[in-house]
Amino acid sequence: MNAIFDNLIISAPNQAGCVLALLGNDELVIDDRATCGMSWDPSQEIFVRAVQGVDRVVITTPRGTSEVSGDWGDLHDVLIDGDDLYVVSTRHNAVVRWSLTNNGEQERIELSVAEDSWHINCLGKRCGALCFSAFGEFDEIRGYKQGTRSRGFVRAINEKGGLHRLTGLSQPHSLIEDENGWFVCNSELGEVWWERPEGETERIYIGGYVRGLAIRENVLYVGVSMSRNADTFDSRVGGGKIVAFDISTGSRIGERALPVTEVYDIVALPDRASTLVLLVRLLSGELQRLSRANRVYQDATAILRNENVRLKLALGLPTS
């Protein structure tokens, strides 16, 4: 059963958040920082993740890892699109187009004025159109806290037609598309909406707070979290887990518990070789980051130690 869940990268947000890699029976922590959306482009060998708290986007390529920051707040998702990177700034109700080549902001699409009113969270493509999910069109700061049932939606950023629009959702997240259709997490109700290519919509009930989707070899992977705000949350879910769903048969084929309480995003890598190559690059970037942080700590400690000696000398106290 573990083979189904092999070669998955999982991001976990909020308290005790991190980035995990599933390799057989092993769960390897890649980054111990709370992380939301991730994006992987195998053709360019680029892996990007949105780190909470510090509001940094971490970009890993074969040439190394860099961290960038911009005029954004409460990062929720990232999406690689050629030479561009789209970033969700939830605080600003905005989607920012960031150039991977010029390392700077190219465009900002603000969808509402009141800070964090719509709770825009995830990005995805449908028929080539860039789409986003949101909890609802609220007019005031955190208006969604007053109720989100059936107020959520998914729509294209630059199109007004109905083809790229879903309404009547409850706290939607995680938009993905393949030849089987379009999949969206209807998180508050514990289900995944599956819109088939012919237009029919099916609801796949998973239970718990569903967030995070990936597809590999006709298997749909669904993340399940302990929710902090959904009244309909299944209390039997004791922590985060991944559920595997066979798209061809329409049946659940397994689940795997995780050492985290929440799941935000899932990346399904094709095989062990691809996973190991990516892990080496990600861990190399983390080693560099931690080494830099350690040098800063050592420098700050040395400054405090010198100040302490000077203070003792000024007071006529022994310095040893």
Tab-separated table of C-alpha atoms in Angstrom:
chain	number	residue	atom	x	y	z
A	1	MET	CA	0.000	0.000	0.000
A	2	ASN	CA	2.870	2.395	0.767
A	3	ALA	CA	3.952	2.173	-2.886
A	4	ILE	CA	0.877	4.187	-3.832
A	5	PHE	CA	2.116	7.051	-1.662
A	6	ASP	CA	5.765	6.814	-2.653
A	7	ASN	CA	7.543	9.859	-4.121
A	8	LEU	CA	5.161	12.495	-2.809
A	9	ILE	CA	6.169	15.942	-1.519
A	10	ILE	CA	3.773	17.348	1.096
A	11	SER	CA	3.583	20.889	2.469
A	12	ALA	CA	2.119	21.570	5.911
A	13	PRO	CA	1.132	25.098	7.026
A	14	ASN	CA	0.726	26.883	10.368
A	15	GLN	CA	1.972	25.511	13.697
A	16	ALA	CA	4.407	22.603	13.315
A	17	GLY	CA	4.327	23.158	9.549
A	18	CYS	CA	7.038	21.815	7.269
A	19	VAL	CA	7.773	20.170	3.932
A	20	LEU	CA	7.814	16.358	3.902
A	21	ALA	CA	8.960	13.773	1.374
A	22	LEU	CA	7.365	10.317	1.412
A	23	LEU	CA	9.808	7.569	0.419
A	24	GLY	CA	8.453	4.094	1.120
A	25	ASN	CA	7.880	3.907	4.875
A	26	ASP	CA	9.999	6.985	5.519
A	27	GLU	CA	8.770	10.544	6.053
A	28	LEU	CA	11.670	12.925	5.558
A	29	VAL	CA	11.486	16.558	6.706
A	30	ILE	CA	13.005	18.727	3.991
A	31	ASP	CA	12.218	22.164	5.446
A	32	ASP	CA	11.025	22.729	9.009
A	33	ARG	CA	9.256	25.991	8.152
A	34	ALA	CA	5.478	26.237	7.727
A	35	THR	CA	4.766	26.069	3.994
A	36	CYS	CA	1.679	26.581	1.830
A	37	GLY	CA	1.637	26.231	-1.970
A	38	MET	CA	4.277	24.496	-4.074
A	39	SER	CA	4.878	24.318	-7.822
A	40	TRP	CA	7.099	21.945	-9.800
A	41	ASP	CA	8.035	22.325	-13.459
A	42	PRO	CA	9.925	19.196	-14.570
A	43	SER	CA	10.699	20.609	-18.013
A	44	GLN	CA	12.709	23.463	-16.431
A	45	GLU	CA	13.653	21.484	-13.309
A	46	ILE	CA	12.313	24.263	-11.090
A	47	PHE	CA	10.655	23.662	-7.719
A	48	VAL	CA	9.081	26.609	-5.889
A	49	ARG	CA	7.444	26.843	-2.466
A	50	ALA	CA	5.743	29.595	-0.441
A	51	VAL	CA	7.052	29.833	3.132
A	52	GLN	CA	4.707	31.295	5.736
A	53	GLY	CA	5.681	33.799	8.402
A	54	VAL	CA	8.710	35.185	6.590
A	55	ASP	CA	6.630	35.547	3.371
A	56	ARG	CA	9.424	34.215	1.213
A	57	VAL	CA	9.301	32.308	-2.055
A	58	VAL	CA	11.985	29.616	-2.227
A	59	ILE	CA	13.141	28.792	-5.755
A	60	THR	CA	15.233	25.658	-6.384
A	61	THR	CA	16.869	24.950	-9.755
A	62	PRO	CA	19.813	22.782	-10.861
A	63	ARG	CA	21.960	25.891	-10.284
A	64	GLY	CA	21.003	26.233	-6.637
A	65	THR	CA	18.386	27.647	-4.286
A	66	SER	CA	17.417	31.264	-3.717
A	67	GLU	CA	14.822	32.986	-1.575
A	68	VAL	CA	12.968	36.072	-2.778
A	69	SER	CA	10.562	38.465	-1.103
A	70	GLY	CA	8.310	41.166	-2.502
A	71	ASP	CA	5.414	43.434	-1.686
A	72	TRP	CA	3.185	40.604	-0.595
A	73	GLY	CA	1.718	39.285	2.636
A	74	ASP	CA	0.312	36.003	3.914
A	75	LEU	CA	1.558	33.959	0.963
A	76	HIS	CA	-0.760	31.098	0.059
A	77	ASP	CA	0.245	29.748	-3.335
A	78	VAL	CA	2.758	29.847	-6.185
A	79	LEU	CA	2.482	28.665	-9.795
A	80	ILE	CA	5.265	28.414	-12.382
A	81	ASP	CA	4.206	29.496	-15.884
A	82	GLY	CA	7.136	29.548	-18.275
A	83	ASP	CA	9.496	32.367	-17.279
A	84	ASP	CA	6.913	33.782	-14.868
A	85	LEU	CA	5.916	32.862	-11.360
A	86	TYR	CA	2.452	33.726	-10.054
A	87	VAL	CA	2.241	34.431	-6.322
A	88	VAL	CA	-0.907	34.764	-4.205
A	89	SER	CA	-0.732	37.652	-1.729
A	90	THR	CA	-3.802	36.837	0.340
A	91	ARG	CA	-3.499	39.917	2.525
A	92	HIS	CA	-3.740	42.161	-0.545
A	93	ASN	CA	-6.376	40.068	-2.393
A	94	ALA	CA	-3.814	40.046	-5.184
A	95	VAL	CA	-2.069	37.753	-7.630
A	96	VAL	CA	1.455	38.936	-8.454
A	97	ARG	CA	3.281	37.974	-11.657
A	98	TRP	CA	6.963	37.677	-10.802
A	99	SER	CA	9.709	37.231	-13.407
A	100	LEU	CA	11.988	34.265	-12.782
A	101	THR	CA	14.583	35.708	-15.179
A	102	ASN	CA	14.554	39.344	-13.987
A	103	ASN	CA	13.760	38.445	-10.363
A	104	GLY	CA	11.146	41.145	-9.938
A	105	GLU	CA	7.447	41.960	-9.994
A	106	GLN	CA	5.988	42.404	-13.490
A	107	GLU	CA	2.281	42.769	-12.800
A	108	ARG	CA	-0.129	42.971	-9.877
A	109	ILE	CA	-3.794	41.980	-10.184
A	110	GLU	CA	-5.741	43.279	-7.176
A	111	LEU	CA	-9.203	41.779	-6.947
A	112	SER	CA	-10.589	43.541	-3.866
A	113	VAL	CA	-9.708	46.634	-1.829
A	114	ALA	CA	-10.398	45.562	1.774
A	115	GLU	CA	-7.425	43.671	3.215
A	116	ASP	CA	-7.871	39.874	3.144
A	117	SER	CA	-11.584	40.140	2.411
A	118	TRP	CA	-11.992	37.454	-0.279
A	119	HIS	CA	-9.333	35.102	1.142
A	120	ILE	CA	-7.823	34.280	-2.231
A	121	ASN	CA	-5.722	31.160	-1.759
A	122	CYS	CA	-4.906	28.808	-4.663
A	123	LEU	CA	-3.971	28.991	-8.334
A	124	GLY	CA	-4.424	26.597	-11.223
A	125	LYS	CA	-4.960	26.368	-14.968
A	126	ARG	CA	-8.086	25.408	-16.864
A	127	CYS	CA	-7.887	25.131	-20.644
A	128	GLY	CA	-4.851	27.412	-20.448
A	129	ALA	CA	-6.601	30.110	-18.389
A	130	LEU	CA	-5.090	31.122	-15.046
A	131	CYS	CA	-7.711	30.612	-12.319
A	132	PHE	CA	-7.877	31.316	-8.602
A	133	SER	CA	-10.051	30.162	-5.703
A	134	ALA	CA	-11.517	32.392	-2.986
A	135	PHE	CA	-13.835	32.065	0.005
A	136	GLY	CA	-16.248	34.728	-1.282
A	137	GLU	CA	-16.726	38.321	-2.421
A	138	PHE	CA	-16.780	39.949	1.005
A	139	ASP	CA	-16.521	43.723	1.477
A	140	GLU	CA	-14.650	43.961	4.765
A	141	ILE	CA	-11.479	42.649	6.356
A	142	ARG	CA	-11.861	38.934	7.043
A	143	GLY	CA	-15.514	39.084	6.157
A	144	TYR	CA	-15.354	35.372	5.438
A	145	LYS	CA	-15.107	34.706	9.176
A	146	GLN	CA	-18.848	35.437	9.359
A	147	GLY	CA	-19.694	32.443	7.185
A	148	THR	CA	-18.474	30.825	3.980
A	149	ARG	CA	-21.041	28.155	3.153
A	150	SER	CA	-21.716	28.244	-0.608
A	151	ARG	CA	-20.076	31.715	-0.896
A	152	GLY	CA	-16.815	30.468	-2.406
A	153	PHE	CA	-15.878	30.379	-6.061
A	154	VAL	CA	-13.226	29.654	-8.674
A	155	ARG	CA	-12.796	31.937	-11.658
A	156	ALA	CA	-10.305	32.955	-14.303
A	157	ILE	CA	-8.322	36.109	-13.572
A	158	ASN	CA	-8.514	37.640	-17.020
A	159	GLU	CA	-11.769	36.176	-18.329
A	160	LYS	CA	-15.402	36.904	-17.501
A	161	GLY	CA	-16.982	33.957	-19.326
A	162	GLY	CA	-18.708	31.127	-17.490
A	163	LEU	CA	-16.404	28.426	-18.907
A	164	HIS	CA	-13.746	29.113	-16.290
A	165	ARG	CA	-16.045	29.696	-13.329
A	166	LEU	CA	-17.410	27.575	-10.482
A	167	THR	CA	-19.714	28.993	-7.801
A	168	GLY	CA	-21.512	27.711	-4.721
A	169	LEU	CA	-18.340	26.369	-3.120
A	170	SER	CA	-17.429	26.355	0.574
A	171	GLN	CA	-13.825	27.371	1.318
A	172	PRO	CA	-12.402	26.088	-2.000
A	173	HIS	CA	-8.714	25.248	-2.488
A	174	SER	CA	-6.383	23.325	-4.796
A	175	LEU	CA	-7.179	23.549	-8.517
A	176	ILE	CA	-5.794	20.914	-10.888
A	177	GLU	CA	-6.641	19.710	-14.370
A	178	ASP	CA	-5.726	16.724	-16.544
A	179	GLU	CA	-7.380	14.695	-19.299
A	180	ASN	CA	-9.970	13.434	-16.800
A	181	GLY	CA	-11.285	16.938	-16.103
A	182	TRP	CA	-11.011	19.687	-13.519
A	183	PHE	CA	-10.690	18.995	-9.776
A	184	VAL	CA	-11.282	21.469	-6.912
A	185	CYS	CA	-11.303	20.910	-3.141
A	186	ASN	CA	-14.579	22.005	-1.530
A	187	SER	CA	-12.728	22.057	1.761
A	188	GLU	CA	-15.379	23.031	4.283
A	189	LEU	CA	-17.658	20.182	3.206
A	190	GLY	CA	-14.927	17.549	2.998
A	191	GLU	CA	-15.315	16.840	-0.696
A	192	VAL	CA	-13.649	17.212	-4.088
A	193	TRP	CA	-15.609	18.616	-7.021
A	194	TRP	CA	-14.786	16.780	-10.218
A	195	GLU	CA	-15.946	18.477	-13.398
A	196	ARG	CA	-15.606	16.021	-16.271
A	197	PRO	CA	-14.592	17.141	-19.786
A	198	GLU	CA	-18.193	16.732	-20.972
A	199	GLY	CA	-19.352	19.187	-18.290
A	200	GLU	CA	-20.895	16.887	-15.682
A	201	THR	CA	-19.902	17.574	-12.065
A	202	GLU	CA	-19.386	14.804	-9.517
A	203	ARG	CA	-18.765	15.281	-5.808
A	204	ILE	CA	-16.270	12.898	-4.224
A	205	TYR	CA	-16.795	12.817	-0.462
A	206	ILE	CA	-13.520	12.359	1.427
A	207	GLY	CA	-14.323	13.592	4.949
A	208	GLY	CA	-12.324	15.971	7.106
A	209	TYR	CA	-10.996	19.266	5.783
A	210	VAL	CA	-9.776	18.506	2.257
A	211	ARG	CA	-6.961	20.644	0.837
A	212	GLY	CA	-4.129	19.684	-1.486
A	213	LEU	CA	-4.479	17.716	-4.740
A	214	ALA	CA	-2.150	15.860	-7.096
A	215	ILE	CA	-2.646	13.348	-9.906
A	216	ARG	CA	-0.283	10.575	-10.990
A	217	GLU	CA	-1.045	7.548	-13.165
A	218	ASN	CA	-4.806	8.029	-12.838
A	219	VAL	CA	-4.624	8.251	-9.032
A	220	LEU	CA	-5.968	11.390	-7.365
A	221	TYR	CA	-4.197	12.284	-4.119
A	222	VAL	CA	-6.215	14.343	-1.629
A	223	GLY	CA	-4.846	15.995	1.509
A	224	VAL	CA	-6.938	15.899	4.696
A	225	SER	CA	-6.319	18.293	7.595
A	226	MET	CA	-7.547	18.988	11.072
A	227	SER	CA	-9.542	22.145	10.384
A	228	ARG	CA	-9.512	25.204	12.596
A	229	ASN	CA	-12.721	26.742	11.278
A	230	ALA	CA	-15.024	24.283	9.479
A	231	ASP	CA	-18.068	23.357	11.564
A	232	THR	CA	-18.632	20.191	9.539
A	233	PHE	CA	-15.160	18.812	10.219
A	234	ASP	CA	-15.065	15.072	10.876
A	235	SER	CA	-13.735	14.812	14.444
A	236	ARG	CA	-12.581	11.237	13.792
A	237	VAL	CA	-9.682	12.590	11.763
A	238	GLY	CA	-6.937	12.760	14.371
A	239	GLY	CA	-4.333	14.435	12.180
A	240	GLY	CA	-3.239	15.083	8.636
A	241	LYS	CA	-3.360	12.314	6.046
A	242	ILE	CA	-3.342	11.606	2.313
A	243	VAL	CA	-6.201	9.737	0.637
A	244	ALA	CA	-5.693	7.991	-2.728
A	245	PHE	CA	-8.637	7.821	-5.137
A	246	ASP	CA	-8.670	5.738	-8.347
A	247	ILE	CA	-10.118	8.018	-11.031
A	248	SER	CA	-10.817	5.184	-13.482
A	249	THR	CA	-12.878	3.100	-11.032
A	250	GLY	CA	-14.210	5.943	-8.888
A	251	SER	CA	-13.102	4.270	-5.657
A	252	ARG	CA	-10.890	5.044	-2.683
A	253	ILE	CA	-7.834	2.782	-2.751
A	254	GLY	CA	-5.922	3.786	0.359
A	255	GLU	CA	-4.885	6.407	2.870
A	256	ARG	CA	-1.733	7.270	4.774
A	257	ALA	CA	-1.433	9.120	8.065
A	258	LEU	CA	1.097	11.948	8.290
A	259	PRO	CA	3.065	13.386	11.247
A	260	VAL	CA	1.410	16.785	10.736
A	261	THR	CA	-2.008	18.187	11.605
A	262	GLU	CA	-2.582	19.996	8.318
A	263	VAL	CA	-1.873	19.482	4.633
A	264	TYR	CA	-1.771	22.353	2.168
A	265	ASP	CA	-0.290	21.052	-1.069
A	266	ILE	CA	0.931	17.848	-2.716
A	267	VAL	CA	3.418	17.278	-5.519
A	268	ALA	CA	3.505	13.769	-7.043
A	269	LEU	CA	6.873	12.980	-8.622
A	270	PRO	CA	6.994	10.293	-11.339
A	271	ASP	CA	9.625	7.938	-9.887
A	272	ARG	CA	12.300	7.384	-7.243
A	273	ALA	CA	15.124	8.767	-9.395
A	274	SER	CA	13.336	12.100	-9.923
A	275	THR	CA	12.545	12.278	-6.222
A	276	LEU	CA	16.125	11.677	-5.123
A	277	VAL	CA	17.516	14.280	-7.533
A	278	LEU	CA	15.028	16.876	-6.280
A	279	LEU	CA	15.671	15.982	-2.632
A	280	VAL	CA	19.426	16.488	-3.057
A	281	ARG	CA	18.798	19.953	-4.474
A	282	LEU	CA	16.247	20.921	-1.830
A	283	LEU	CA	18.370	19.675	1.059
A	284	SER	CA	21.447	21.401	-0.350
A	285	GLY	CA	19.492	24.661	-0.343
A	286	GLU	CA	18.371	24.075	3.231
A	287	LEU	CA	21.951	23.358	4.331
A	288	GLN	CA	23.072	26.677	2.860
A	289	ARG	CA	20.196	28.540	4.523
A	290	LEU	CA	20.905	27.016	7.930
A	291	SER	CA	24.639	27.669	7.560
A	292	ARG	CA	23.938	31.346	6.828
A	293	ALA	CA	21.589	31.538	9.820
A	294	ASN	CA	24.228	29.943	12.030
A	295	ARG	CA	26.863	32.477	10.951
A	296	VAL	CA	24.475	35.331	11.750
A	297	TYR	CA	23.830	33.788	15.169
A	298	GLN	CA	27.547	33.351	15.854
A	299	ASP	CA	28.257	36.970	14.862
A	300	ALA	CA	25.448	38.264	17.088
A	301	THR	CA	26.711	36.134	19.992
A	302	ALA	CA	30.250	37.486	19.567
A	303	ILE	CA	28.966	41.088	19.615
A	304	LEU	CA	27.007	40.466	22.829
A	305	ARG	CA	29.996	38.767	24.411
A	306	ASN	CA	32.242	41.761	23.624
A	307	GLU	CA	29.634	44.194	24.950
A	308	ASN	CA	29.448	42.179	28.150
A	309	VAL	CA	33.233	42.378	28.603
A	310	ARG	CA	33.239	46.145	27.997
A	311	LEU	CA	30.442	46.650	30.515
A	312	LYS	CA	32.283	44.654	33.187
A	313	LEU	CA	35.482	46.634	32.591
A	314	ALA	CA	33.548	49.898	32.899
A	315	LEU	CA	32.079	48.719	36.215
A	316	GLY	CA	35.422	47.422	37.508
A	317	LEU	CA	34.187	43.829	37.566
A	318	PRO	CA	36.251	40.753	36.733
A	319	THR	CA	35.868	39.703	33.100
A	320	SER	CA	36.411	35.965	33.594
